[in-house]
Amino acid sequence: MAEGGPEPELPHRLAELGPELPAARLAPGLAQFAAVARLEHVTQAAALLGMPQPTLSRSVARLEAELGVDLLARQGRTVRLTRAGRLLLASVERALAEVERGTEAARAEADPATGRVAFGFLHTMGTDAVPALLRDFRAAYPQVRFQLVQDYVGAMLERLRAGELDLCLVAPVPDDDPALVARRLDEQRLHLVVPADHRLAGRRRIRLAEVAEDPFVGLERGYGLRAITDGFCEEAGFAPRIAFEGEEAETLRGLVAAGLGVALLPPALVPRPGVVELEVTAPRTRRAIGLAWAAGRPATPPVAAFRDFVLSRRGRLLEHD
């Protein structure tokens, strides 16, 4: 989910690079050639570029020598493009325009007021915690743009390492990955969600071991909440028998309401008919939620501002919880 328009597309064909290949050899002199070609005057072009006229003349001469063709017909300080010069100039102008466009895009990305933040977060945080964060941050930075990504933890952390994401709000918190920096922000309690006609529905608190024989509905493997659920069940002395797998917490609540199993889930924002949420007393079913980013990668001003803002909400990230 992106805000601020689509990402720029890469060109279909990339120039080959190397010390003896044209792109590397010719690039330094192309802008200087373009200035001379536009003005048709070496001295005026040198003044425009802020360089000595003899230096500019030698640069264009080297370019012609590299290509093996005359690009300019010289008449004193005045020059005219040859046919080969006109052919080259058309491509050079397009290339320079693309360089200028790319430069502007790179600067816009890091602009403190209008730059972009690529932010990943858990599906279960997308209904309330993340919208609240964005609302409060945009009160101070109204023009910062966001690319929002919801995915399972493993995929988001991989995109973080690859540089596709700047920050991720995740659980569990990756404390042992040297490629990442992670800071714990809050804890969220997980309830055991059971059907309204379940044998334990009249209780307020239970031990997780009491549902060891019940079928579970859970997120697919790879999701952080699935790993956390498996870990709590193991701590309680059993392996959960997963009857159904899904990708979204509210879908799991629907499966529980239909009597298809029980689930460990964050508290619902709005009570859902057909289910009862029970507090688990043993083990202590809470998950740590934290913010992660790539170690050693410089943060642009908007990314740093949003990172610091999220870190300032430590202990208050889940005020609804």
Short mmCIF file of C-alpha atoms in Angstrom, two decimals:
data_model
loop_
_atom_site.label_atom_id
_atom_site.label_comp_id
_atom_site.label_asym_id
_atom_site.label_seq_id
_atom_site.Cartn_x
_atom_site.Cartn_y
_atom_site.Cartn_z
CA MET A 1 0.00 0.00 0.00
CA ALA A 2 1.71 3.19 -1.11
CA GLU A 3 1.01 6.84 -0.59
CA GLY A 4 2.30 9.47 -2.97
CA GLY A 5 2.14 7.63 -6.31
CA PRO A 6 3.87 4.61 -7.87
CA GLU A 7 7.57 3.97 -7.66
CA PRO A 8 9.64 5.04 -10.70
CA GLU A 9 10.22 2.21 -13.15
CA LEU A 10 13.71 1.03 -13.98
CA PRO A 11 14.78 1.27 -17.64
CA HIS A 12 14.24 -1.86 -19.67
CA ARG A 13 17.85 -2.01 -20.82
CA LEU A 14 20.80 -1.26 -18.57
CA ALA A 15 24.08 0.01 -19.99
CA GLU A 16 27.05 -2.29 -19.58
CA LEU A 17 29.68 -0.94 -17.23
CA GLY A 18 33.44 -1.43 -17.10
CA PRO A 19 36.61 0.60 -17.53
CA GLU A 20 36.74 0.03 -21.29
CA LEU A 21 33.02 0.23 -22.03
CA PRO A 22 31.40 3.35 -23.57
CA ALA A 23 29.15 4.35 -20.65
CA ALA A 24 32.05 4.57 -18.19
CA ARG A 25 34.53 6.15 -20.62
CA LEU A 26 32.23 8.76 -22.13
CA ALA A 27 29.93 9.78 -19.27
CA PRO A 28 32.20 12.43 -17.68
CA GLY A 29 32.35 14.51 -20.85
CA LEU A 30 28.76 14.22 -22.06
CA ALA A 31 27.32 17.11 -20.03
CA GLN A 32 30.18 19.32 -21.18
CA PHE A 33 29.52 18.35 -24.79
CA ALA A 34 25.82 19.12 -24.33
CA ALA A 35 26.60 22.61 -23.01
CA VAL A 36 28.80 23.39 -26.03
CA ALA A 37 26.21 21.93 -28.40
CA ARG A 38 23.35 23.95 -26.90
CA LEU A 39 25.17 27.27 -26.94
CA GLU A 40 27.28 26.61 -30.07
CA HIS A 41 30.01 28.60 -28.36
CA VAL A 42 32.90 27.15 -26.36
CA THR A 43 33.63 30.23 -24.23
CA GLN A 44 29.99 30.72 -23.28
CA ALA A 45 29.65 27.03 -22.45
CA ALA A 46 32.77 27.18 -20.25
CA ALA A 47 31.30 30.15 -18.37
CA LEU A 48 28.00 28.28 -17.91
CA LEU A 49 29.82 25.26 -16.49
CA GLY A 50 32.23 27.32 -14.39
CA MET A 51 35.37 25.80 -15.91
CA PRO A 52 38.29 27.15 -17.96
CA GLN A 53 37.68 27.27 -21.69
CA PRO A 54 40.83 25.27 -22.57
CA THR A 55 39.76 22.50 -20.20
CA LEU A 56 36.36 22.30 -21.85
CA SER A 57 37.89 22.25 -25.33
CA ARG A 58 40.19 19.36 -24.35
CA SER A 59 37.23 17.46 -22.84
CA VAL A 60 35.21 17.66 -26.05
CA ALA A 61 38.27 16.74 -28.11
CA ARG A 62 38.78 13.64 -25.93
CA LEU A 63 35.15 12.68 -26.47
CA GLU A 64 35.58 12.96 -30.25
CA ALA A 65 38.78 10.92 -30.06
CA GLU A 66 37.05 8.19 -28.06
CA LEU A 67 34.21 8.00 -30.59
CA GLY A 68 36.42 8.40 -33.63
CA VAL A 69 34.09 10.98 -35.20
CA ASP A 70 33.87 14.78 -35.37
CA LEU A 71 30.98 16.07 -33.28
CA LEU A 72 31.55 19.78 -33.87
CA ALA A 73 32.54 21.88 -36.84
CA ARG A 74 34.64 24.69 -35.36
CA GLN A 75 34.66 28.27 -36.54
CA GLY A 76 36.81 30.04 -33.95
CA ARG A 77 34.92 30.10 -30.66
CA THR A 78 31.70 29.32 -32.48
CA VAL A 79 30.84 25.72 -33.31
CA ARG A 80 28.19 23.86 -35.27
CA LEU A 81 27.01 20.31 -34.71
CA THR A 82 27.92 17.73 -37.31
CA ARG A 83 25.40 15.06 -38.26
CA ALA A 84 27.09 12.67 -35.82
CA GLY A 85 26.99 15.39 -33.17
CA ARG A 86 23.24 15.86 -33.61
CA LEU A 87 22.65 12.11 -33.28
CA LEU A 88 24.68 11.93 -30.08
CA LEU A 89 23.16 15.09 -28.62
CA ALA A 90 19.62 13.70 -28.85
CA SER A 91 20.56 10.71 -26.69
CA VAL A 92 22.71 12.77 -24.34
CA GLU A 93 19.87 15.21 -23.65
CA ARG A 94 17.53 12.33 -22.80
CA ALA A 95 20.17 10.78 -20.54
CA LEU A 96 20.85 14.07 -18.75
CA ALA A 97 17.13 14.64 -18.24
CA GLU A 98 16.85 11.18 -16.67
CA VAL A 99 19.82 11.90 -14.40
CA GLU A 100 18.18 15.14 -13.34
CA ARG A 101 14.87 13.37 -12.70
CA GLY A 102 16.60 10.66 -10.69
CA THR A 103 18.52 13.23 -8.68
CA GLU A 104 15.32 15.08 -7.83
CA ALA A 105 13.61 11.81 -6.84
CA ALA A 106 16.53 10.83 -4.60
CA ARG A 107 16.51 14.21 -2.89
CA ALA A 108 12.72 14.11 -2.48
CA GLU A 109 12.99 10.69 -0.85
CA ALA A 110 15.16 12.15 1.92
CA ASP A 111 13.49 15.53 2.26
CA PRO A 112 12.77 16.07 5.99
CA ALA A 113 9.33 17.54 5.30
CA THR A 114 8.09 15.55 2.31
CA GLY A 115 10.26 12.42 2.15
CA ARG A 116 9.07 8.82 2.21
CA VAL A 117 9.08 6.12 4.88
CA ALA A 118 8.67 2.45 3.92
CA PHE A 119 7.01 0.96 7.01
CA GLY A 120 6.09 -2.66 7.60
CA PHE A 121 3.85 -3.93 10.38
CA LEU A 122 1.85 -6.89 11.60
CA HIS A 123 -1.65 -7.48 10.26
CA THR A 124 -2.95 -7.41 13.82
CA MET A 125 -1.54 -3.90 14.31
CA GLY A 126 -3.22 -2.46 11.24
CA THR A 127 -6.67 -1.87 12.69
CA ASP A 128 -5.79 0.56 15.46
CA ALA A 129 -2.19 0.93 16.68
CA VAL A 130 -0.61 1.81 13.33
CA PRO A 131 -3.37 4.20 12.19
CA ALA A 132 -3.04 5.99 15.54
CA LEU A 133 0.74 6.24 15.12
CA LEU A 134 0.42 7.65 11.62
CA ARG A 135 -2.26 10.13 12.64
CA ASP A 136 -0.22 11.48 15.53
CA PHE A 137 3.02 11.62 13.53
CA ARG A 138 1.37 13.39 10.61
CA ALA A 139 0.15 16.09 12.99
CA ALA A 140 3.79 17.25 13.14
CA TYR A 141 4.92 16.08 9.68
CA PRO A 142 1.83 16.46 7.48
CA GLN A 143 3.57 15.96 4.13
CA VAL A 144 5.77 12.95 4.86
CA ARG A 145 4.71 10.08 2.59
CA PHE A 146 4.39 6.43 3.64
CA GLN A 147 4.64 3.14 1.84
CA LEU A 148 2.79 0.73 4.12
CA VAL A 149 3.43 -3.02 4.00
CA GLN A 150 1.56 -5.71 5.94
CA ASP A 151 3.09 -9.17 5.86
CA TYR A 152 4.25 -11.98 8.09
CA VAL A 153 7.33 -11.35 10.21
CA GLY A 154 9.83 -13.42 8.22
CA ALA A 155 8.99 -11.72 4.93
CA MET A 156 9.10 -8.23 6.44
CA LEU A 157 12.48 -8.79 8.09
CA GLU A 158 13.87 -10.10 4.81
CA ARG A 159 12.67 -6.95 3.04
CA LEU A 160 14.19 -4.90 5.84
CA ARG A 161 17.59 -6.54 5.33
CA ALA A 162 17.30 -6.00 1.57
CA GLY A 163 16.61 -2.28 1.99
CA GLU A 164 13.05 -2.43 0.69
CA LEU A 165 11.67 -1.38 4.07
CA ASP A 166 13.01 1.26 6.45
CA LEU A 167 11.25 0.19 9.66
CA CYS A 168 9.17 -2.76 10.85
CA LEU A 169 6.79 -3.15 13.77
CA VAL A 170 7.08 -6.83 14.63
CA ALA A 171 6.44 -9.59 17.16
CA PRO A 172 8.38 -11.53 18.23
CA VAL A 173 11.22 -9.02 18.47
CA PRO A 174 14.37 -10.19 16.59
CA ASP A 175 16.88 -9.87 19.43
CA ASP A 176 19.58 -12.16 18.00
CA ASP A 177 20.07 -10.93 14.41
CA PRO A 178 23.30 -8.92 13.97
CA ALA A 179 21.97 -7.45 10.72
CA LEU A 180 19.12 -5.74 12.57
CA VAL A 181 18.61 -3.30 15.42
CA ALA A 182 15.46 -3.95 17.47
CA ARG A 183 13.89 -2.09 20.37
CA ARG A 184 11.06 -3.46 22.51
CA LEU A 185 8.13 -1.06 22.74
CA ASP A 186 5.27 -2.78 24.50
CA GLU A 187 3.66 -6.05 25.53
CA GLN A 188 0.30 -7.25 24.31
CA ARG A 189 -1.70 -9.87 26.16
CA LEU A 190 -3.12 -12.75 24.18
CA HIS A 191 -6.50 -14.22 25.12
CA LEU A 192 -7.76 -17.71 24.52
CA VAL A 193 -10.75 -17.25 22.23
CA VAL A 194 -13.36 -20.01 22.48
CA PRO A 195 -16.83 -20.53 20.96
CA ALA A 196 -19.70 -19.12 23.04
CA ASP A 197 -20.97 -22.67 23.72
CA HIS A 198 -17.54 -24.04 24.69
CA ARG A 199 -17.31 -25.96 27.97
CA LEU A 200 -15.00 -23.23 29.39
CA ALA A 201 -16.97 -20.24 28.09
CA GLY A 202 -18.40 -19.48 31.53
CA ARG A 203 -14.95 -19.02 33.04
CA ARG A 204 -12.93 -15.78 33.19
CA ARG A 205 -9.48 -17.33 33.55
CA ILE A 206 -7.98 -20.64 32.52
CA ARG A 207 -4.68 -22.46 32.25
CA LEU A 208 -3.66 -23.14 28.67
CA ALA A 209 -3.17 -26.82 29.43
CA GLU A 210 -6.96 -27.09 29.90
CA VAL A 211 -7.43 -26.93 26.10
CA ALA A 212 -4.60 -29.31 25.21
CA GLU A 213 -7.07 -31.69 23.57
CA ASP A 214 -9.04 -28.99 21.70
CA PRO A 215 -8.48 -28.28 18.00
CA PHE A 216 -6.78 -24.91 17.38
CA VAL A 217 -7.17 -22.45 14.55
CA GLY A 218 -4.03 -20.43 13.89
CA LEU A 219 -2.11 -18.30 11.47
CA GLU A 220 0.03 -20.01 8.87
CA ARG A 221 3.62 -20.94 9.66
CA GLY A 222 5.92 -17.95 9.18
CA TYR A 223 3.60 -15.57 11.01
CA GLY A 224 4.97 -14.36 14.32
CA LEU A 225 1.74 -15.05 16.18
CA ARG A 226 1.82 -18.68 15.01
CA ALA A 227 5.34 -19.14 16.40
CA ILE A 228 4.30 -17.47 19.65
CA THR A 229 1.21 -19.69 19.95
CA ASP A 230 3.28 -22.83 19.35
CA GLY A 231 5.77 -21.65 21.97
CA PHE A 232 3.14 -21.02 24.65
CA CYS A 233 1.50 -24.39 24.00
CA GLU A 234 4.88 -26.11 24.29
CA GLU A 235 5.44 -24.28 27.58
CA ALA A 236 2.05 -25.60 28.74
CA GLY A 237 3.13 -29.16 27.92
CA PHE A 238 1.45 -29.92 24.57
CA ALA A 239 1.66 -29.34 20.82
CA PRO A 240 -1.45 -27.64 19.42
CA ARG A 241 -3.50 -29.66 16.99
CA ILE A 242 -4.07 -27.13 14.20
CA ALA A 243 -7.37 -27.75 12.45
CA PHE A 244 -7.43 -24.63 10.26
CA GLU A 245 -4.80 -22.06 9.21
CA GLY A 246 -5.43 -18.51 8.07
CA GLU A 247 -3.69 -15.20 7.36
CA GLU A 248 -5.71 -12.74 9.44
CA ALA A 249 -6.78 -12.61 13.09
CA GLU A 250 -10.41 -11.66 12.47
CA THR A 251 -10.80 -14.62 10.13
CA LEU A 252 -9.60 -16.84 12.96
CA ARG A 253 -12.22 -15.32 15.26
CA GLY A 254 -14.85 -16.21 12.69
CA LEU A 255 -13.61 -19.79 12.59
CA VAL A 256 -13.77 -19.94 16.39
CA ALA A 257 -17.32 -18.53 16.35
CA ALA A 258 -18.24 -21.32 13.92
CA GLY A 259 -17.07 -23.88 16.46
CA LEU A 260 -14.05 -25.02 14.46
CA GLY A 261 -11.49 -24.61 17.21
CA VAL A 262 -9.93 -22.29 19.79
CA ALA A 263 -7.23 -19.65 19.25
CA LEU A 264 -4.73 -17.43 21.03
CA LEU A 265 -5.37 -13.91 19.76
CA PRO A 266 -4.90 -10.26 20.74
CA PRO A 267 -7.98 -8.68 22.33
CA ALA A 268 -10.73 -7.74 19.89
CA LEU A 269 -11.41 -4.03 19.49
CA VAL A 270 -15.12 -4.69 19.17
CA PRO A 271 -16.78 -7.70 20.87
CA ARG A 272 -17.60 -10.39 18.34
CA PRO A 273 -20.79 -12.42 18.72
CA GLY A 274 -20.30 -16.14 19.11
CA VAL A 275 -16.95 -16.05 20.93
CA VAL A 276 -15.69 -15.56 24.48
CA GLU A 277 -12.21 -14.29 25.34
CA LEU A 278 -10.55 -15.83 28.38
CA GLU A 279 -7.52 -14.64 30.31
CA VAL A 280 -4.74 -17.24 30.41
CA THR A 281 -3.02 -17.46 33.78
CA ALA A 282 -0.40 -20.08 32.95
CA PRO A 283 1.74 -19.54 31.04
CA ARG A 284 1.72 -15.75 30.92
CA THR A 285 0.52 -15.30 27.34
CA ARG A 286 1.93 -11.95 26.35
CA ARG A 287 3.89 -11.08 23.25
CA ALA A 288 6.58 -8.41 23.02
CA ILE A 289 6.15 -5.92 20.17
CA GLY A 290 9.12 -3.96 18.91
CA LEU A 291 10.52 -1.76 16.19
CA ALA A 292 13.31 -3.08 13.95
CA TRP A 293 15.57 -1.51 11.34
CA ALA A 294 18.73 -2.49 9.46
CA ALA A 295 21.98 -2.13 11.37
CA GLY A 296 24.53 0.25 9.86
CA ARG A 297 22.20 1.71 7.24
CA PRO A 298 21.92 5.51 7.44
CA ALA A 299 18.36 6.71 7.99
CA THR A 300 17.00 9.57 5.92
CA PRO A 301 15.61 12.51 7.94
CA PRO A 302 11.94 11.42 7.58
CA VAL A 303 12.79 7.83 8.54
CA ALA A 304 14.79 9.01 11.55
CA ALA A 305 11.97 11.33 12.62
CA PHE A 306 9.36 8.56 12.42
CA ARG A 307 11.64 6.04 14.13
CA ASP A 308 12.24 8.42 17.02
CA PHE A 309 8.53 9.16 17.24
CA VAL A 310 7.61 5.46 17.44
CA LEU A 311 10.31 4.83 20.05
CA SER A 312 8.90 7.70 22.11
CA ARG A 313 5.64 5.72 22.40
CA ARG A 314 7.34 2.96 24.35
CA GLY A 315 4.88 1.58 26.89
CA ARG A 316 2.02 3.49 25.25
CA LEU A 317 1.87 1.81 21.86
CA LEU A 318 -1.17 -0.25 22.81
CA GLU A 319 -3.12 2.20 24.90
CA HIS A 320 -6.32 0.42 23.92
CA ASP A 321 -5.02 -2.85 25.38
#
